[in-house]
């Protein structure tokens, strides 16, 4: 379910209280590229709200989420009163740096490593509302779309991860051996 849409005015910031979201850049032809994953405690839409510009990405829920909405004017007033602009700038730069590193990995890593890293990242962001860190609520098609791969490629590599013992057998994506999956991810 979309929380924010690329191209919309940045009139508010969302504080993600619980749950996980995926952040996508979208193209006019419908193409989508996963830019980042975010979890509880993260701000969403802060770039557009601070600059009064249009949103640069779409944010969709991965699982059930709880958010707090803060109007841009209220956020900006609070930051001015508390001299918090530099703290928000640091936070934003940190998130942008993570996004850049994520994109480098998408370009340079092989399919199995990309899949393993995405599964680990989704699991790391799990909170009590997510139903367990080992469960990854993505379909094969969602993984393929997120990583810019063919579904058949994702299916092949998921089977290899299951055969290795990193994932449990069966139709759902469940991490069974984090250490093994981290090794495959090169971490």
CSV table of C-alpha atoms in Angstrom, one decimal:
chain,number,residue,atom,x,y,z
A,1,UNK,CA,0.0,0.0,0.0
A,2,UNK,CA,1.5,3.4,-1.0
A,3,UNK,CA,2.1,5.9,1.8
A,4,UNK,CA,3.8,8.5,-0.4
A,5,UNK,CA,3.8,8.9,-4.2
A,6,UNK,CA,6.6,10.2,-6.3
A,7,UNK,CA,5.6,13.5,-7.9
A,8,UNK,CA,3.2,14.6,-5.1
A,9,UNK,CA,3.8,17.8,-3.2
A,10,UNK,CA,5.9,17.3,0.0
A,11,UNK,CA,3.3,18.7,2.4
A,12,UNK,CA,4.1,16.3,5.3
A,13,UNK,CA,6.7,14.0,6.8
A,14,UNK,CA,5.8,10.6,8.1
A,15,UNK,CA,7.5,9.1,11.1
A,16,UNK,CA,7.4,5.3,10.8
A,17,UNK,CA,6.5,4.1,14.2
A,18,UNK,CA,6.3,0.4,13.3
A,19,UNK,CA,6.5,-1.8,10.3
A,20,UNK,CA,8.7,-1.8,7.2
A,21,UNK,CA,8.5,0.1,3.9
A,22,UNK,CA,10.2,0.0,0.5
A,23,UNK,CA,11.2,3.2,-1.3
A,24,UNK,CA,11.0,3.1,-5.1
A,25,UNK,CA,12.0,5.5,-7.9
A,26,UNK,CA,9.5,5.1,-10.8
A,27,UNK,CA,9.9,5.9,-14.4
A,28,UNK,CA,7.1,7.3,-16.7
A,29,UNK,CA,7.0,3.9,-18.5
A,30,UNK,CA,6.2,2.1,-15.2
A,31,UNK,CA,9.7,0.9,-14.5
A,32,UNK,CA,10.6,0.8,-10.8
A,33,UNK,CA,13.9,0.7,-9.0
A,34,UNK,CA,14.2,-0.2,-5.3
A,35,UNK,CA,16.1,2.7,-3.7
A,36,UNK,CA,15.9,1.8,0.0
A,37,UNK,CA,14.2,-0.1,2.7
A,38,UNK,CA,13.2,1.7,5.9
A,39,UNK,CA,11.9,0.6,9.3
A,40,UNK,CA,10.5,1.8,12.6
A,41,UNK,CA,12.0,5.1,13.7
A,42,UNK,CA,12.7,6.4,10.2
A,43,UNK,CA,11.4,9.6,8.7
A,44,UNK,CA,9.8,9.4,5.3
A,45,UNK,CA,9.4,12.3,2.8
A,46,UNK,CA,11.7,14.6,4.7
A,47,UNK,CA,13.5,15.9,1.5
A,48,UNK,CA,10.4,17.1,-0.2
A,49,UNK,CA,8.9,18.5,3.0
A,50,UNK,CA,12.0,20.6,3.8
A,51,UNK,CA,12.4,22.0,0.3
A,52,UNK,CA,8.7,22.4,-0.6
A,53,UNK,CA,9.4,20.3,-3.7
A,54,UNK,CA,7.6,17.3,-5.2
A,55,UNK,CA,8.4,13.8,-3.8
A,56,UNK,CA,11.3,12.1,-5.5
A,57,UNK,CA,10.2,8.5,-4.6
A,58,UNK,CA,7.2,6.3,-3.8
A,59,UNK,CA,7.0,4.7,-0.4
A,60,UNK,CA,5.0,1.5,-0.1
A,61,UNK,CA,4.4,-0.7,3.0
A,62,UNK,CA,6.0,-4.1,3.2
A,63,UNK,CA,3.8,-5.1,6.1
A,64,UNK,CA,1.4,-3.5,8.6
A,65,UNK,CA,2.7,0.0,9.4
A,66,UNK,CA,1.9,2.7,12.0
A,67,UNK,CA,2.9,6.2,11.1
A,68,UNK,CA,2.7,9.7,12.6
A,69,UNK,CA,2.0,12.5,10.1
A,70,UNK,CA,3.8,15.8,10.7
A,71,UNK,CA,2.8,18.7,8.4
A,72,UNK,CA,5.8,20.3,6.7
A,73,UNK,CA,5.2,23.8,8.3
A,74,UNK,CA,5.0,22.3,11.7
A,75,UNK,CA,8.3,20.3,11.2
A,76,UNK,CA,10.0,23.4,9.8
A,77,UNK,CA,8.9,25.6,12.7
A,78,UNK,CA,10.0,22.9,15.2
A,79,UNK,CA,13.4,22.6,13.6
A,80,UNK,CA,13.8,26.4,13.6
A,81,UNK,CA,12.8,26.7,17.3
A,82,UNK,CA,15.1,23.8,18.4
A,83,UNK,CA,18.0,24.7,16.1
A,84,UNK,CA,17.5,21.2,14.6
A,85,UNK,CA,18.3,21.8,10.9
A,86,UNK,CA,21.8,20.4,11.2
A,87,UNK,CA,20.5,17.2,12.9
A,88,UNK,CA,17.9,16.7,10.1
A,89,UNK,CA,20.6,17.4,7.5
A,90,UNK,CA,22.9,14.8,9.1
A,91,UNK,CA,20.0,12.2,9.2
A,92,UNK,CA,19.1,12.9,5.6
A,93,UNK,CA,22.7,12.7,4.4
A,94,UNK,CA,23.1,9.4,6.3
A,95,UNK,CA,20.1,7.9,4.5
A,96,UNK,CA,21.2,9.2,1.1
A,97,UNK,CA,24.6,7.6,1.7
A,98,UNK,CA,22.9,4.3,2.5
A,99,UNK,CA,20.9,4.5,-0.7
A,100,UNK,CA,24.0,5.2,-2.8
A,101,UNK,CA,25.8,2.2,-1.3
A,102,UNK,CA,22.7,0.1,-1.9
A,103,UNK,CA,22.7,1.1,-5.6
A,104,UNK,CA,26.4,0.3,-6.1
A,105,UNK,CA,25.7,-3.2,-4.8
A,106,UNK,CA,22.8,-3.6,-7.2
A,107,UNK,CA,25.2,-2.9,-10.1
A,108,UNK,CA,28.2,-4.8,-9.0
A,109,UNK,CA,26.9,-7.9,-7.2
A,110,UNK,CA,25.7,-11.2,-8.8
A,111,UNK,CA,22.1,-12.2,-8.5
A,112,UNK,CA,22.4,-14.5,-5.5
A,113,UNK,CA,24.4,-12.0,-3.5
A,114,UNK,CA,21.8,-9.3,-4.3
A,115,UNK,CA,19.0,-11.5,-3.2
A,116,UNK,CA,20.7,-12.5,0.0
A,117,UNK,CA,21.5,-8.9,0.9
A,118,UNK,CA,17.9,-7.8,0.2
A,119,UNK,CA,16.5,-10.7,2.4
A,120,UNK,CA,18.9,-9.8,5.2
A,121,UNK,CA,18.1,-6.1,5.0
A,122,UNK,CA,14.3,-6.8,5.1
A,123,UNK,CA,14.8,-9.1,8.1
A,124,UNK,CA,17.0,-6.6,10.0
A,125,UNK,CA,14.3,-4.0,9.8
A,126,UNK,CA,11.6,-6.3,11.3
A,127,UNK,CA,10.0,-5.2,14.6
A,128,UNK,CA,7.4,-6.8,16.8
A,129,UNK,CA,4.6,-5.9,14.3
A,130,UNK,CA,6.4,-7.7,11.5
A,131,UNK,CA,5.6,-11.3,12.5
A,132,UNK,CA,9.3,-12.3,13.1
A,133,UNK,CA,12.6,-11.2,11.6
A,134,UNK,CA,13.1,-14.5,9.8
A,135,UNK,CA,10.0,-14.1,7.7
A,136,UNK,CA,10.4,-12.1,4.5
A,137,UNK,CA,7.0,-10.9,3.1
A,138,UNK,CA,8.1,-10.7,-0.5
A,139,UNK,CA,6.9,-12.8,-3.4
A,140,UNK,CA,9.3,-13.9,-6.1
A,141,UNK,CA,7.9,-11.3,-8.4
A,142,UNK,CA,8.3,-8.5,-5.8
A,143,UNK,CA,12.0,-9.6,-5.3
A,144,UNK,CA,12.5,-9.6,-9.1
A,145,UNK,CA,10.9,-6.2,-9.5
A,146,UNK,CA,12.9,-4.8,-6.6
A,147,UNK,CA,16.2,-6.0,-8.0
A,148,UNK,CA,15.5,-5.5,-11.7
A,149,UNK,CA,15.7,-9.3,-12.4
A,150,UNK,CA,13.6,-11.8,-14.2
A,151,UNK,CA,11.3,-13.8,-11.9
A,152,UNK,CA,12.8,-17.0,-13.2
A,153,UNK,CA,16.3,-15.9,-12.2
A,154,UNK,CA,15.0,-15.0,-8.7
A,155,UNK,CA,13.2,-18.4,-8.5
A,156,UNK,CA,16.4,-20.2,-9.4
A,157,UNK,CA,18.6,-18.4,-6.9
A,158,UNK,CA,16.0,-18.8,-4.1
A,159,UNK,CA,16.0,-22.5,-4.7
A,160,UNK,CA,19.8,-22.5,-4.4
A,161,UNK,CA,19.5,-20.6,-1.1
A,162,UNK,CA,17.0,-23.1,0.1
A,163,UNK,CA,19.2,-26.0,-1.0
A,164,UNK,CA,22.1,-24.4,0.9
A,165,UNK,CA,20.0,-24.3,4.1
A,166,UNK,CA,20.1,-20.5,4.3
A,167,UNK,CA,16.3,-20.4,3.6
A,168,UNK,CA,13.7,-22.9,4.8
A,169,UNK,CA,12.1,-25.1,2.1
A,170,UNK,CA,8.5,-24.2,1.1
A,171,UNK,CA,6.6,-21.5,-0.7
A,172,UNK,CA,7.2,-18.7,1.9
A,173,UNK,CA,10.5,-16.9,2.3
A,174,UNK,CA,11.8,-17.7,5.8
A,175,UNK,CA,15.5,-17.3,6.8
A,176,UNK,CA,16.7,-20.5,8.5
A,177,UNK,CA,20.4,-19.8,8.9
A,178,UNK,CA,21.4,-16.1,9.1
A,179,UNK,CA,25.1,-16.8,9.3
A,180,UNK,CA,25.0,-18.9,6.1
A,181,UNK,CA,22.9,-16.2,4.3
A,182,UNK,CA,25.4,-13.5,5.5
A,183,UNK,CA,28.2,-15.6,4.0
A,184,UNK,CA,26.4,-15.8,0.7
A,185,UNK,CA,25.7,-12.0,0.9
A,186,UNK,CA,29.5,-11.4,1.4
A,187,UNK,CA,29.0,-9.8,4.8
